[in-house]
CSV table of C-alpha atoms and ligand atoms in Angstrom, one decimal:
chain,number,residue,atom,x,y,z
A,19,UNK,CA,14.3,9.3,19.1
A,20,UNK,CA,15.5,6.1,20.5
A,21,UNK,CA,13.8,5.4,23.8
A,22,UNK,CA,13.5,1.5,23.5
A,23,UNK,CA,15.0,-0.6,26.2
A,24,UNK,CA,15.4,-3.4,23.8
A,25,UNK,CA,18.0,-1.6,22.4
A,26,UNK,CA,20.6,-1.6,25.6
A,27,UNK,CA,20.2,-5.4,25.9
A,28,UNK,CA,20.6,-5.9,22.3
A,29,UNK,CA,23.7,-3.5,21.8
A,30,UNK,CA,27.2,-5.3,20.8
A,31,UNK,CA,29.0,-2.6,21.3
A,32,UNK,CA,29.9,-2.2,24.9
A,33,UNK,CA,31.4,-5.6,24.6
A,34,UNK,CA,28.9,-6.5,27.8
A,35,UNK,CA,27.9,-10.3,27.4
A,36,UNK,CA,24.8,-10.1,25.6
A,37,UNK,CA,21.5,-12.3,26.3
A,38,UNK,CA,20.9,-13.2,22.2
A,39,UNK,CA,18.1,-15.7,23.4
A,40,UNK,CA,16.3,-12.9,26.0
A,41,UNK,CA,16.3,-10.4,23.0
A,42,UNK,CA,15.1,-12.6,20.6
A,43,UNK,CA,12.5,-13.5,22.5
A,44,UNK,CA,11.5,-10.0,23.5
A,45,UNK,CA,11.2,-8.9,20.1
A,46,UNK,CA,9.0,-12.1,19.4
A,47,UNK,CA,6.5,-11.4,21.8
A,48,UNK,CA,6.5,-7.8,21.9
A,49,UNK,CA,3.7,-6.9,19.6
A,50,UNK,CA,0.3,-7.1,21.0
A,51,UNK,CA,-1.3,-8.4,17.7
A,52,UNK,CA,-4.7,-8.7,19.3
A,53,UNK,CA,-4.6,-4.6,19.6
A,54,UNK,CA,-2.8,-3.8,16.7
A,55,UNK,CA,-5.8,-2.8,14.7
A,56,UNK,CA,-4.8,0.4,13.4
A,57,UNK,CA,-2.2,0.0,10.5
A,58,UNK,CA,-3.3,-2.2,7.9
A,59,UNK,CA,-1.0,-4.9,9.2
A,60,UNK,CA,-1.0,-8.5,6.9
A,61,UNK,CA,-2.5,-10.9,8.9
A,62,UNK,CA,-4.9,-12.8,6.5
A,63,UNK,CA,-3.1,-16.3,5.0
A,64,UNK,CA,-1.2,-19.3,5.9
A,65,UNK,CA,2.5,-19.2,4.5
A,66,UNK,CA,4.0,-21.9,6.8
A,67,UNK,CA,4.4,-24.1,3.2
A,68,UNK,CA,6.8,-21.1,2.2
A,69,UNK,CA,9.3,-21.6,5.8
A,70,UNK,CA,11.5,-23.6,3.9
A,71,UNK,CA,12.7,-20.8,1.5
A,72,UNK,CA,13.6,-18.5,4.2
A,73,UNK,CA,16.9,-19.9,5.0
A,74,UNK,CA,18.3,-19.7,1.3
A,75,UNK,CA,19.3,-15.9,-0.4
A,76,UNK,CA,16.6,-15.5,-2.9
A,77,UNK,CA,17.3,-12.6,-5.2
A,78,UNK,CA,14.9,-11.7,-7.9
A,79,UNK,CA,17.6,-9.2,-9.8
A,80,UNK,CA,16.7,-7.3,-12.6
A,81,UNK,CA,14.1,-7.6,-15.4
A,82,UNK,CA,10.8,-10.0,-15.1
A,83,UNK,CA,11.8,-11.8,-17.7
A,84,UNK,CA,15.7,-12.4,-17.4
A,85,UNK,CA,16.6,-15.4,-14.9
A,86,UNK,CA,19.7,-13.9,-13.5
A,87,UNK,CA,22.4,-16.8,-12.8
A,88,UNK,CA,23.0,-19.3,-10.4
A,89,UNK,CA,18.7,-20.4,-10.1
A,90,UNK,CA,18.5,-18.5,-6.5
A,91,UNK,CA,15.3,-16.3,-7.7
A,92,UNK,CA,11.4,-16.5,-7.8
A,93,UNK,CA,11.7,-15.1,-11.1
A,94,UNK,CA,9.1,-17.7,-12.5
A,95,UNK,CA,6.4,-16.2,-10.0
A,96,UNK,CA,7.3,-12.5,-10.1
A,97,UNK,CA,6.2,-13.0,-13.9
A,98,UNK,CA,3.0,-14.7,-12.8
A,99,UNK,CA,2.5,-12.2,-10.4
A,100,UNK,CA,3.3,-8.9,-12.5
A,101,UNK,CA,1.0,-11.3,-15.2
A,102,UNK,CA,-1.7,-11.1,-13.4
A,103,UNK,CA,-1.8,-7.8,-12.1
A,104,UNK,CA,-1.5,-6.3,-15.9
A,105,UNK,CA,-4.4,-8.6,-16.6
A,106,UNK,CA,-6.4,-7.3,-13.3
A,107,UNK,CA,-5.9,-3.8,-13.8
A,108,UNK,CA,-5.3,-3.0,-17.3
A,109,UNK,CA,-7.0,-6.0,-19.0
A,110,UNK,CA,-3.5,-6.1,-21.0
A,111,UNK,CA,-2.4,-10.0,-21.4
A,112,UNK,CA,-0.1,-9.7,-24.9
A,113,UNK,CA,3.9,-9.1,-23.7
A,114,UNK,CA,5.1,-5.7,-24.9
A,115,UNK,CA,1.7,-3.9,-24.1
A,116,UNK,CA,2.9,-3.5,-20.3
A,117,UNK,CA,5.6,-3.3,-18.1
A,118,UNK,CA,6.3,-4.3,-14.4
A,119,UNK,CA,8.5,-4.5,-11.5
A,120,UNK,CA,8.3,-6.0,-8.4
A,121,UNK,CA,9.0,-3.7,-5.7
A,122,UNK,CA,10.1,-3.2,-2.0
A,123,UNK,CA,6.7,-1.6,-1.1
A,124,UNK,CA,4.0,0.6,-2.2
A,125,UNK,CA,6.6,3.6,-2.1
A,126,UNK,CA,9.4,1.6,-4.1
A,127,UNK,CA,5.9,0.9,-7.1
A,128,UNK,CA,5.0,4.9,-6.9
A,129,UNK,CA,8.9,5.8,-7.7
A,130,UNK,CA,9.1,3.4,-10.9
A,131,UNK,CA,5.7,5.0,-11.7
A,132,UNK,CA,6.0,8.6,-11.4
A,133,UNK,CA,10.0,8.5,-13.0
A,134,UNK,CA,7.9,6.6,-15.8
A,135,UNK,CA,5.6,9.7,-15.8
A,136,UNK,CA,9.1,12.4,-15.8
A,137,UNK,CA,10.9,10.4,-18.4
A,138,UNK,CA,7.7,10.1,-20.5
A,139,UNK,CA,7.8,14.1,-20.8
A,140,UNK,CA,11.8,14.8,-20.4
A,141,UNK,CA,11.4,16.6,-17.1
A,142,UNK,CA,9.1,19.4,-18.5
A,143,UNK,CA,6.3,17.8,-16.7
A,144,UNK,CA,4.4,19.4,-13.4
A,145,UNK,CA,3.6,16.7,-11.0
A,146,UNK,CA,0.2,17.3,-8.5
A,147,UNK,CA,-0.8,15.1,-5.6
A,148,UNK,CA,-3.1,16.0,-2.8
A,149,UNK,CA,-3.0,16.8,0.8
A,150,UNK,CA,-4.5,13.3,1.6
A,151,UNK,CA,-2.0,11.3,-0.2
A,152,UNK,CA,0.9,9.2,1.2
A,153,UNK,CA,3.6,11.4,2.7
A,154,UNK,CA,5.7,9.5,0.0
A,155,UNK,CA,4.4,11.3,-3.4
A,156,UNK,CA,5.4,14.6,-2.3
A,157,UNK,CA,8.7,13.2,-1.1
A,158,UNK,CA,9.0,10.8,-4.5
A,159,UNK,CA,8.5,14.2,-6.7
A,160,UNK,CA,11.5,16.1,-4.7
A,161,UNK,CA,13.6,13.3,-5.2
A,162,UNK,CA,12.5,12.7,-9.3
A,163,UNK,CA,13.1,16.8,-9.7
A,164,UNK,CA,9.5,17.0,-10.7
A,165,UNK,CA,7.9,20.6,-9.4
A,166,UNK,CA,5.6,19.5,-7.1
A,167,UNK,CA,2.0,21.1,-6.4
A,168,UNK,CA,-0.4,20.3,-3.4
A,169,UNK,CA,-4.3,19.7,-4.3
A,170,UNK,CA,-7.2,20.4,-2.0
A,171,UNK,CA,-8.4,17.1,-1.1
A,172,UNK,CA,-12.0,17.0,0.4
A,173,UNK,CA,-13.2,16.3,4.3
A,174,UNK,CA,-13.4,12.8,3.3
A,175,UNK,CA,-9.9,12.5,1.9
A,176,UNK,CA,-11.3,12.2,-1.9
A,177,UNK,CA,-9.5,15.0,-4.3
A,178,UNK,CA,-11.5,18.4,-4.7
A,179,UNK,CA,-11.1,18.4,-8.5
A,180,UNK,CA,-12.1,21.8,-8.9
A,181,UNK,CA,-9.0,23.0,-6.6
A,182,UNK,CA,-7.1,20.6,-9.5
A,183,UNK,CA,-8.2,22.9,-12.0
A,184,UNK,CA,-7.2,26.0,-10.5
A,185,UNK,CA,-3.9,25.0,-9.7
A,186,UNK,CA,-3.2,23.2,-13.4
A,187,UNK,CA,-0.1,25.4,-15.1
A,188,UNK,CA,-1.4,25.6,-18.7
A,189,UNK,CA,0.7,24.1,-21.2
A,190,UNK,CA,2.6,21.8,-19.0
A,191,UNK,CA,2.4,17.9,-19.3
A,192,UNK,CA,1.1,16.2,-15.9
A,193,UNK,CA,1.7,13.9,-13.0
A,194,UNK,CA,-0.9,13.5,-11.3
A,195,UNK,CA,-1.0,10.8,-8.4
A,196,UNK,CA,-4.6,9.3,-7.7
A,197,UNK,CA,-4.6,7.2,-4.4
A,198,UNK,CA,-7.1,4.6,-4.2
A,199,UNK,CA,-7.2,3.9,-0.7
A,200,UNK,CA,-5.5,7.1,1.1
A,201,UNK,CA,-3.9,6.3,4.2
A,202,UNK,CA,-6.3,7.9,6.9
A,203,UNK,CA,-10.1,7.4,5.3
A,204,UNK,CA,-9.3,5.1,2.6
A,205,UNK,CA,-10.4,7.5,0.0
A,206,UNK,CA,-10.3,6.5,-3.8
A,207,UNK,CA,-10.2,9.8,-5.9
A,208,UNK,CA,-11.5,9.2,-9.4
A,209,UNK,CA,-9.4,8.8,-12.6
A,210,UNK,CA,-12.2,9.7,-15.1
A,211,UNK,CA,-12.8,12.6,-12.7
A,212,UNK,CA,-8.9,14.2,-13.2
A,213,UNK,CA,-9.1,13.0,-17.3
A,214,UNK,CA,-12.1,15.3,-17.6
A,215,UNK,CA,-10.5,18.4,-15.5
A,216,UNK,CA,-7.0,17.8,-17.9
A,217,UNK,CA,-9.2,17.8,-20.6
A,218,UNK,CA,-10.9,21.0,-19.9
A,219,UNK,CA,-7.5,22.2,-19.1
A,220,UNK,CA,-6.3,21.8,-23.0
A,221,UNK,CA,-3.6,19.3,-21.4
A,222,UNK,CA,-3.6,16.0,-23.5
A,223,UNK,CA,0.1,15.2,-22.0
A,224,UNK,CA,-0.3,13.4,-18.9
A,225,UNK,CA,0.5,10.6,-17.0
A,226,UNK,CA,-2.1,9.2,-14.7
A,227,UNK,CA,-0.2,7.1,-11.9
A,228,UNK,CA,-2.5,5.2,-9.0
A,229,UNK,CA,-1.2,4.7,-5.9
A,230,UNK,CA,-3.0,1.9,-4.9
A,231,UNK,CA,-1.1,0.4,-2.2
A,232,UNK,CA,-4.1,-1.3,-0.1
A,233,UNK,CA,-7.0,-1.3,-1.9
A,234,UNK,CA,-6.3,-1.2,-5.6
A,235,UNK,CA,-6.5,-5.2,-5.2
A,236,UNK,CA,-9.9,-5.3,-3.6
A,237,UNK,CA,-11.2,-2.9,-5.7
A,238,UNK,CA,-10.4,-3.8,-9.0
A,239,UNK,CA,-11.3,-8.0,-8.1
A,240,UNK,CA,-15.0,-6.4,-7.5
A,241,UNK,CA,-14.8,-4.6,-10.8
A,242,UNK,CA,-14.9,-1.0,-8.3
A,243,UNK,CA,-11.7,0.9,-9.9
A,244,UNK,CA,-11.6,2.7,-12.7
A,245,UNK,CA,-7.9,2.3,-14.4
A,246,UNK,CA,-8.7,3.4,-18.1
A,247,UNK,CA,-7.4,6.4,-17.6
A,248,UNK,CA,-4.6,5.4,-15.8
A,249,UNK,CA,-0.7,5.0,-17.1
A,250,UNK,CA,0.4,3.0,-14.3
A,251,UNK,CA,-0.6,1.7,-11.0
A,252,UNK,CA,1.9,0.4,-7.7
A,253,UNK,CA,0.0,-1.9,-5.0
A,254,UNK,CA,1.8,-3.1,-2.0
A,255,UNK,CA,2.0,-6.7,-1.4
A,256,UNK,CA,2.0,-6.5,2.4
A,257,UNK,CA,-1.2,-4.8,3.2
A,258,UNK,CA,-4.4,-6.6,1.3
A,259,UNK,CA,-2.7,-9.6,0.1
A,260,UNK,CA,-1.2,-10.7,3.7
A,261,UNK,CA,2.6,-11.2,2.7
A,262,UNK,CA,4.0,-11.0,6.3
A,263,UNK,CA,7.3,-9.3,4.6
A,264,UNK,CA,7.1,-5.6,2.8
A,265,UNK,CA,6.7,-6.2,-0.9
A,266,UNK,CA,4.9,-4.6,-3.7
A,267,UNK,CA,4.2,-4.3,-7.4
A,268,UNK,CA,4.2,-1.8,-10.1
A,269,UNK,CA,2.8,-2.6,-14.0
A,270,UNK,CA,2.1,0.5,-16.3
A,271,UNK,CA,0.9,0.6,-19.8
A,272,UNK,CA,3.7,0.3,-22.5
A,273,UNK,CA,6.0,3.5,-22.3
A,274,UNK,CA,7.5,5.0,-25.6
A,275,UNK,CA,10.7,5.1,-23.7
A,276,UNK,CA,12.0,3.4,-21.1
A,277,UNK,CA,15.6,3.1,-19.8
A,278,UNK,CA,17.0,-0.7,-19.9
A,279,UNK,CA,20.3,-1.5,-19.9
A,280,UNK,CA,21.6,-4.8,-20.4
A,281,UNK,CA,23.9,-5.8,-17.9
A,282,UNK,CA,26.7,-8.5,-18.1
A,283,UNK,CA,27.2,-8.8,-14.8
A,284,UNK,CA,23.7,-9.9,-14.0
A,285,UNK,CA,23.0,-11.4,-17.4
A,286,UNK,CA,19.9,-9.5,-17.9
A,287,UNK,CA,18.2,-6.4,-18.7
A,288,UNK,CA,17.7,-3.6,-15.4
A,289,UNK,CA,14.8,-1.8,-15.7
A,290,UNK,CA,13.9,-2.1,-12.3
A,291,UNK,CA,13.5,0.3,-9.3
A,292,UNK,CA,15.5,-1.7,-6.8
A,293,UNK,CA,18.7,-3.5,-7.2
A,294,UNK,CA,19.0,-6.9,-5.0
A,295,UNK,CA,15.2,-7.8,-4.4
A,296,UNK,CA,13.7,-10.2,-2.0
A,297,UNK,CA,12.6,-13.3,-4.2
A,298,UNK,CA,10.6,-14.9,-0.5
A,299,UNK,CA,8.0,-12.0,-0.8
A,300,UNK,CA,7.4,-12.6,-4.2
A,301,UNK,CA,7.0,-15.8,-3.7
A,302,UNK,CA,4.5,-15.6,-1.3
A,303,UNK,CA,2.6,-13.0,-3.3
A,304,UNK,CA,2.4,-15.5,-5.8
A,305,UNK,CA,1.6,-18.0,-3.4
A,306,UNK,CA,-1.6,-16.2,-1.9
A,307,UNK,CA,-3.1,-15.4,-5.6
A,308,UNK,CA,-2.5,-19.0,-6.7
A,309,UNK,CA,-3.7,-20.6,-3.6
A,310,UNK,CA,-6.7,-18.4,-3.3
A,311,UNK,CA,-7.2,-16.7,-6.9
A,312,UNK,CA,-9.2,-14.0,-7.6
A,313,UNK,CA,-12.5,-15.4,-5.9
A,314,UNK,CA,-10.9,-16.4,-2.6
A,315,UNK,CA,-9.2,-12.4,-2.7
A,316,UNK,CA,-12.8,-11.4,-3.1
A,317,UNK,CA,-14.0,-12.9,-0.2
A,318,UNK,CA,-11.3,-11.6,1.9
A,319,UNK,CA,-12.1,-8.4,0.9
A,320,UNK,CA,-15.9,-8.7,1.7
A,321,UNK,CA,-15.5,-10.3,5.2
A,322,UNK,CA,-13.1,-7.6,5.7
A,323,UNK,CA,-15.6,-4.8,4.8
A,324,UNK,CA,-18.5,-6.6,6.3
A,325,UNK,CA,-16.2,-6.4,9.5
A,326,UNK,CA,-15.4,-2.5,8.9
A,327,UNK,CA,-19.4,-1.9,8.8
A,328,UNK,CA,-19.9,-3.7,12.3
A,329,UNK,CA,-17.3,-2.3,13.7
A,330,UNK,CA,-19.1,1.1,12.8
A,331,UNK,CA,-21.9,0.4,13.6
A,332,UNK,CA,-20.7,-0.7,17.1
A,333,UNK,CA,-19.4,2.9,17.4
A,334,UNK,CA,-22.5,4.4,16.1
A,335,UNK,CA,-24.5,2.6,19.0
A,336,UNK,CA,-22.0,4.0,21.9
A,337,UNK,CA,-22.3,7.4,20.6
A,338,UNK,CA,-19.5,7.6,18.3
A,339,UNK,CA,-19.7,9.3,15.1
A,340,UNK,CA,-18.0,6.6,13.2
A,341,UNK,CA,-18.2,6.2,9.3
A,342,UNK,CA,-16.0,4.7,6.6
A,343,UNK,CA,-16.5,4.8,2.8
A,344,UNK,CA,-18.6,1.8,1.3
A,345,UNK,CA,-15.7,0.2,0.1
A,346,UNK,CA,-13.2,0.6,2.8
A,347,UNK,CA,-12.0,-1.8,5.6
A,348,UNK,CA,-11.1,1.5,7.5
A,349,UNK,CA,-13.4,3.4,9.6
A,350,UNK,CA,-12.7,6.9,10.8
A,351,UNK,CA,-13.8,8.3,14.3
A,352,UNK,CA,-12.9,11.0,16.5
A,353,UNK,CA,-9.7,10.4,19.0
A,354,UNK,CA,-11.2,8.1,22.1
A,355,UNK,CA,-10.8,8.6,25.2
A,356,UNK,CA,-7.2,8.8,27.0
A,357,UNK,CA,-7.9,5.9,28.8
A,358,UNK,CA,-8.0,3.6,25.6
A,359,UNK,CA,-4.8,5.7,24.3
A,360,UNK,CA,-3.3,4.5,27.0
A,361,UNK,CA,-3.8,0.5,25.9
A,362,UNK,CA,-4.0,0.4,22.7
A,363,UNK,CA,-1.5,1.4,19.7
A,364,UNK,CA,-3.9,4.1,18.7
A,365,UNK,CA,-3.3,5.8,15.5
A,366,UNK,CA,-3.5,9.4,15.8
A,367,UNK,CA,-4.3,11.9,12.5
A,368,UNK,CA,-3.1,14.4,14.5
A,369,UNK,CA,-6.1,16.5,14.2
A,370,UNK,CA,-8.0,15.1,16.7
A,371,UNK,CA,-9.5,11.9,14.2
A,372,UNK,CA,-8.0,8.1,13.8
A,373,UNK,CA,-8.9,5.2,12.4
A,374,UNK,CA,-9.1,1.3,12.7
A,375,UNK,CA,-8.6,-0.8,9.5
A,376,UNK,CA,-10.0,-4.0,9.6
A,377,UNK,CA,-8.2,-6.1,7.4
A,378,UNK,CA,-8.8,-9.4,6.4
A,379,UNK,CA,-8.3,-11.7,9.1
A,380,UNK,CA,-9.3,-9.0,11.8
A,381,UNK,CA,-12.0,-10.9,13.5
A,382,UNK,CA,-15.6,-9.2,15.2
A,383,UNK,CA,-14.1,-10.8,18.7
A,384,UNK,CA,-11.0,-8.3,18.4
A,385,UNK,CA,-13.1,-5.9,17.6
A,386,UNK,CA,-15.6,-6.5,20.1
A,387,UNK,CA,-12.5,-6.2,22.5
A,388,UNK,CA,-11.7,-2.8,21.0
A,389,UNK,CA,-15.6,-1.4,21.1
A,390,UNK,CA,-15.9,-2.5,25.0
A,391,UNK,CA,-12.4,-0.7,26.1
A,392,UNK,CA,-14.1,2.0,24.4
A,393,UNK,CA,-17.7,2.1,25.9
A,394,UNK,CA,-15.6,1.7,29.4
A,395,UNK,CA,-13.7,4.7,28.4
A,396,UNK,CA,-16.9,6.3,27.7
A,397,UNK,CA,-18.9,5.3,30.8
A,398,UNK,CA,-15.8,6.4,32.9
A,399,UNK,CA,-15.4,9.7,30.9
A,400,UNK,CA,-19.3,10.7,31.8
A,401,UNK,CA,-19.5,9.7,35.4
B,20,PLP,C1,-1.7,5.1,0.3
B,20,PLP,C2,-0.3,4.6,0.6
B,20,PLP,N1,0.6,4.7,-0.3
B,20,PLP,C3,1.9,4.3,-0.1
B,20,PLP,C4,2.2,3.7,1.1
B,20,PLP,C5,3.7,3.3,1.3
B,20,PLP,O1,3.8,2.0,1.3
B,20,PLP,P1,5.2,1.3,1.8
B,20,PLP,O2,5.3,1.6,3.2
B,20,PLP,O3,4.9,-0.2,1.5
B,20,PLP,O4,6.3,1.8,1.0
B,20,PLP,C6,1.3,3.6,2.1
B,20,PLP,C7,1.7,3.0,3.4
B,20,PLP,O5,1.0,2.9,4.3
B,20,PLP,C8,0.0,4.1,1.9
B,20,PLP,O6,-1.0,4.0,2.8
């Protein structure tokens, strides 16, 4: 697994003199950012006014509204945050109607939301995800103990919700996970869409949980996600919102029961996913949303589309069939050529398709740079 010389010159081990400055600076300047196009890598924002908190241990511990001791947390704007998302996606403002934890990442968010989902029903629950969603739900289910079951999804990575009806076991309450965004196509399957199968199913106990992780944000800003269905959604703070650190966000509708202990220790209530939790990427989730607010968010997300439908269309002109879902950054096309595998981080699906995912702050020159490797790689394949 480990095939990176980095790791030789950075090894303490052998007691060898090691070149600390030479390895730092290999790390630096080993990403090729201008090709790194195909993970939704943060690259949108400005947090240099934030480089003064990394040096001090920030630790948001425990519940949003407990300050644990000593003043060394972000507490103040993890509550905006969680605040505002509440506000964004449930249209809930009035404390006690929600709940909300920051998180670690979008995976951290889907735990708290699909253990809110098995406590809700005392493990009798079944919990379905589809083939398109994050490797993570499937996993998140094994680990929570609830019986897992694999849904169709379509070509385009949207749920077939007629394969969720067939594979509903009557009489048992449900988990179902519903990605906006999925990982490969950016597909966002539709909550009203599962209600209505549940409710011709006869099951009226069920939790709805969204994994939203990259574009729940952008969707729900343009008014484009449906979430009255839902029972909880987790977003990631590293993907649309920029945070250069992984960070995230869950806020669900009030729960009849959840578990929160208070702890003297901490001198606050846990009811959170993580233990110690990074208070500099909280920060600097707050930071973006208060700097920019909702309108500035919404015209990130439009360049960033705008840019995804160029960067089509680009493909479209060499030949490629390229196409992305209206709403997506990400456009999907088949594997290209090896020649442009060779020099550029290309993700692969595995199946002979990848995508790029033009985030916000991926500019037309990079991908200008990206369509003319490819239309060399072309030209070179057909001579
Ligand atoms: C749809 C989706 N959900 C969840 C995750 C997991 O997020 P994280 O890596 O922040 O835990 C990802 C990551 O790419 C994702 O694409």
């Amino acid at each position: 697994m480990i095939n990176d010389s980095l790791d030789d010159a950075a090894s303490l081990i052998t007691g060898r003199a090691v070149d600390v400055d030479a390895v730092l600076a290999r790390l630096y300047d080993r990403p090729r950012w201008d090709r790194h196009l195909f993970y939704p890598v943060p690259r949108a924002g400005d947090f240099s006014a934030l480089a003064r908190f990394f040096a001090l241990p920030w630790n948001n511990i425990g519940h949003r509204l407990g300050n644990p001791p000593g003043g060394n947390h972000t507490k103040p704007a993890e509550r905006a945050v969680l605040a505002w998302a509440a506000d964004l996606f449930f249209g809930l403002r009035t404390e006690g109607d929600w709940w909300g934890n920051v998180t670690t990442g979008g995976t951290g968010g889907n735990r708290a939301g699909l253990l809110a989902g098995r406590d809700t029903f005392a493990a009798t629950a079944v919990g379905y995800y589809t083939d398109s969603d994050h490797y993570s739900i499937p996993k998140l289910m094994h680990e929570l103990s609830i019986p897992a079951v694999a849904v169709r999804s379509r070509p385009d990575g949207e749920m077939d919700y007629d394969d969720l009806y067939d594979r509903l076991r009557p009489g048992a309450p449900a988990i179902v996970n519903i990605t906006a965004g999925t990982t490969t196509t950016e597909a966002v399957s539709d909550p009203g869409k599962v209600s209505a199968v549940l409710d011709a199913a006869g099951i009226t106990d069920r939790h709805l949980h969204c994994d939203a992780a990259l574009s729940g944000i952008p969707l729900a800003l343009d008014g484009l996600l449906e979430t009255g269905p839902l029972h909880s959604l987790a977003a990631s703070g590293h993907k649309f919102l920029g945070v250069r650190q992984p960070t995230g966000f869950v806020v669900g509708r009030r729960l009849a029961h959840r578990r929160e202990q208070h702890i003297a220790y901490i001198d606050t209530i846990d009811d959170s996913p993580a233990g110690s939790i990074d208070g500099l990427p909280v920060l600097a989730m707050w930071y973006v949303v208060a700097t920019l607010g909702d309108n500035g968010l919404r015209a990130w997300a439009h360049e960033a589309r705008e840019t995804a439908a160029y960067l089509r269309d680009q493909l479209v002109r060499l030949g490629v069939p390229a196409w992305r879902h209206p709403h997506a950054f990400t456009v999907v096309f088949p594997e290209p050529p090896a020649r442009v595998l060779r020099d550029w981080p290309v993700y692969r699906d595995g199946n002979g398709g990848c995508h790029l995912v033009c985030m916000p702050g991926v500019t037309r020159e990079g991908i200008d740079a990206f369509v003319a490797a490819m239309a060399d790689a072309l030209r070179a394949a057909a001579a």
